[in-house]
Amino acid sequence: RRNETIKSISRDFQASDCGGFEHSNQEHGRFKKELEESIKKYTDHLIYNQEKALQLYKQALPILQRTLNPNDDAIAVAFYNIGLAELQLGRNKTATEAFENARQIQECHAVRKRTAFTGIILFTLGLSFLGTENFEDAIRIFTEALHITKTASENSENGQPNLPLSKEGDVYFSSPFLHYNLFEAACRGDVKSIVSEASVLFHLAKAYYFTHDYESAMKCYLQVVKDRVASLGTFMHESVASVISSIADVMMKKSAYSVAVKGYNESLRIQVECLGPFHENIADEYTKLAMLYMGLSTQNPKKPDAGSSDHNDEKMSQDLGQLQQPFDEETDRKCNSSGALSLKFCEKACEIYRINRKHCKLSKSLEMSAKLHQIFHQDVLALRSYREALEAEFASGLVVCDDTLLEYEKLLRVANLNNAIGMIFYNSGNFAASNSSFAEVLRIKRDVLQLFNDDSITTTLVNIGHGHYKMKELTNALEAYKEALSVNQVKFCKSDEDFSSALDAILLRFEGRAKQEPNDDSAMLSRNLEELSEILNYIGVVQELNGERREALGTFKRALEIQLLIYNSAGNYVKVAILAEKVGLLQFQSSQYKEALHSFTEALRLKKLISNGKLTVDIAHTMNSIGNVYYSIRELDKSLGIYQQALEIKKDKLGKEHIDVANTLSNIGNVYHAKGDYNEALEAYTLALNLKQKQLGEGHLDVASAYGSIGDIQAKRKVYSNSLEMYEEALLIQITNVEDTNLENAVTLRNIAKIHQIKGNTKELVKALEKELRIRKTLLGSSHFSLTLNSSCSLLSRGETAR
């Protein structure tokens, strides 16, 4: 029957010639009659299709405009019906335009602009402003609508009829959204039959709520409760429950959580009584309760409600008990944490949304449930909820309309859900699956939503890079990071502009702004520069792992330049110190000792600022790096002094037997060795060996290194028997831990050979040399064999120990 009626309506309009009505009143009358019959058919309770209704209203409008006075109330009604249909379809912007046109026509007449119908137009206009989040205009319009509604009601009660609509407007006022018979009420000025003062006040309160004017919102809501209870004669009505729930929303925003719980509890009680336990509204209340307890789970549970002396923990417990009893007697009484309660309510809401096939609401509740599962470290359940939320989004379909805001928001939600799924996979170590999800996020945002330079694109590319990095796919990781960098660069320069030069100019400009009072522009630039430095840091890490030391150093230096500027101006030195030390290490490895010393010294200065002058282990580590630089450039006294400072800090903070203490003792031994103070060196090496044996075990390679160092010193002191013993201990550990052909084994064998040569043990000398040369031949190839042999013989003839 529905399909046949729609086909009949279509045939009626296809058979009509709209152009003739401009010249023929008779034809106009005939068409008006056909239109009236079609609309009556279409507004029958059997048919409810907003898109088709909107087509009818839009076909009626130009005919009315050609045949009637431009300010006729029938045209106002046509605009109103168009706006109402657009509003129902979620097209708030086009609805606002239609309602504004209707309002302008009504306001052309001094009397008509104060009628009931004008109040209805203003009310729906306010609704459209709410939909576009234009809350200030919504407050203004609802206030005006409230005044007109009161005036129209008073006139009606005093026997002063309102200006009725013309009969031309009769048929066009009917719509599937307002009952057809309400037209007569509008003609009588009986506005309460169409839109009550309570309805206007309720939505005015909503507008106040969204502007954070909670006192005004509360005042309006309380008045609505009074009016509705007076009108209905009872509290037990769903319309009263909806206002109580809104009052609870206000109390939650004011941190009066116990009162909010009571409000939601009372609203639930009424709605379950009036609507049954599986109505959609019940799920909405459960969702609100879930949100309340989810918020409480991240706060101090002992925090009292604001502005009330009796809102204590005991009161909260009583409210929780009241809340559990009427609606779920089987609720687990052990579920006493806010997070667990939130999850319970979330699951209840999801169950009802599934029954009612409310896919959009189900998706949002499932997303909340997934986040709660993550709080409880239930990643498997969280993943399941996110995936079901994604399925619910697809089940609800995409809303495509002239204003594509709804379509955009839905696609963005799909992308965000994929991102959440990707993060769970990433955190669980399934990097291939996480990258698959992140790739889908990138496809939606870039290919579908055309968000080429959006910040979220950069974040997604970085996430993909992290996944490749974790899977040791360094080439792919570097590619993703560089793509993120190219997206980020758009914020700083045009496509045909050199990025490095543009960045130099921006940094210079930022440095000038940093000396002035901070503002929104400088804060935004600071965030953009921080993101840029982080991406450069990721690129540098991969370049370093790829062996591209020179490129990595350049990348890190650029990142450091940015961080020195943005963090120094903000007094945040942690990241700068870390990056400065990283740059210093690369410079040290590249033998750029002067530059490395500058970087390490800057890192040390920043770390001292961070610790407010207190000596920390982190400071000791940086001192150790500075000592390494001084040792490399043979400023041995400076090196020894700073190593000794680092040693004292480590002993104080870590204890005298910590492995870091042993490492610093080894460094001190190296300095004494280089200075020729062999006795001091032997003492430091021996202490280091004892600590390493105790902390790492006899078979550790670091212990072998300590044996080797003592062997070197004993050889210098001409205590050859002990030196040979140390080398042989070192070789035994090396053979146990690494392959026989390891180069370290060859070095130790050469040292052993040297001692045998000094002691005149020719047989043992040859044996050690043969083993060494066999290792070097295996590692370096036959072409290097003669060079290695000559080098070894030359070394022995000089009587030097291999290093």
Coordinates of C-alpha atoms in Angstrom, one line a residue, residues 769 773 788-798:
L769 CA 100.0 -16.9 16.0
L773 CA 96.1 -15.8 11.6
T788 CA 97.9 -9.7 8.6
L789 CA 100.9 -11.9 8.9
N790 CA 103.3 -9.0 8.2
S791 CA 101.4 -6.8 10.7
S792 CA 101.6 -9.5 13.4
C793 CA 105.3 -10.1 12.9
S794 CA 106.1 -6.4 12.9
L795 CA 104.1 -5.9 16.1
L796 CA 106.0 -8.7 17.9
S797 CA 109.3 -7.4 16.8
R798 CA 108.5 -4.0 18.4

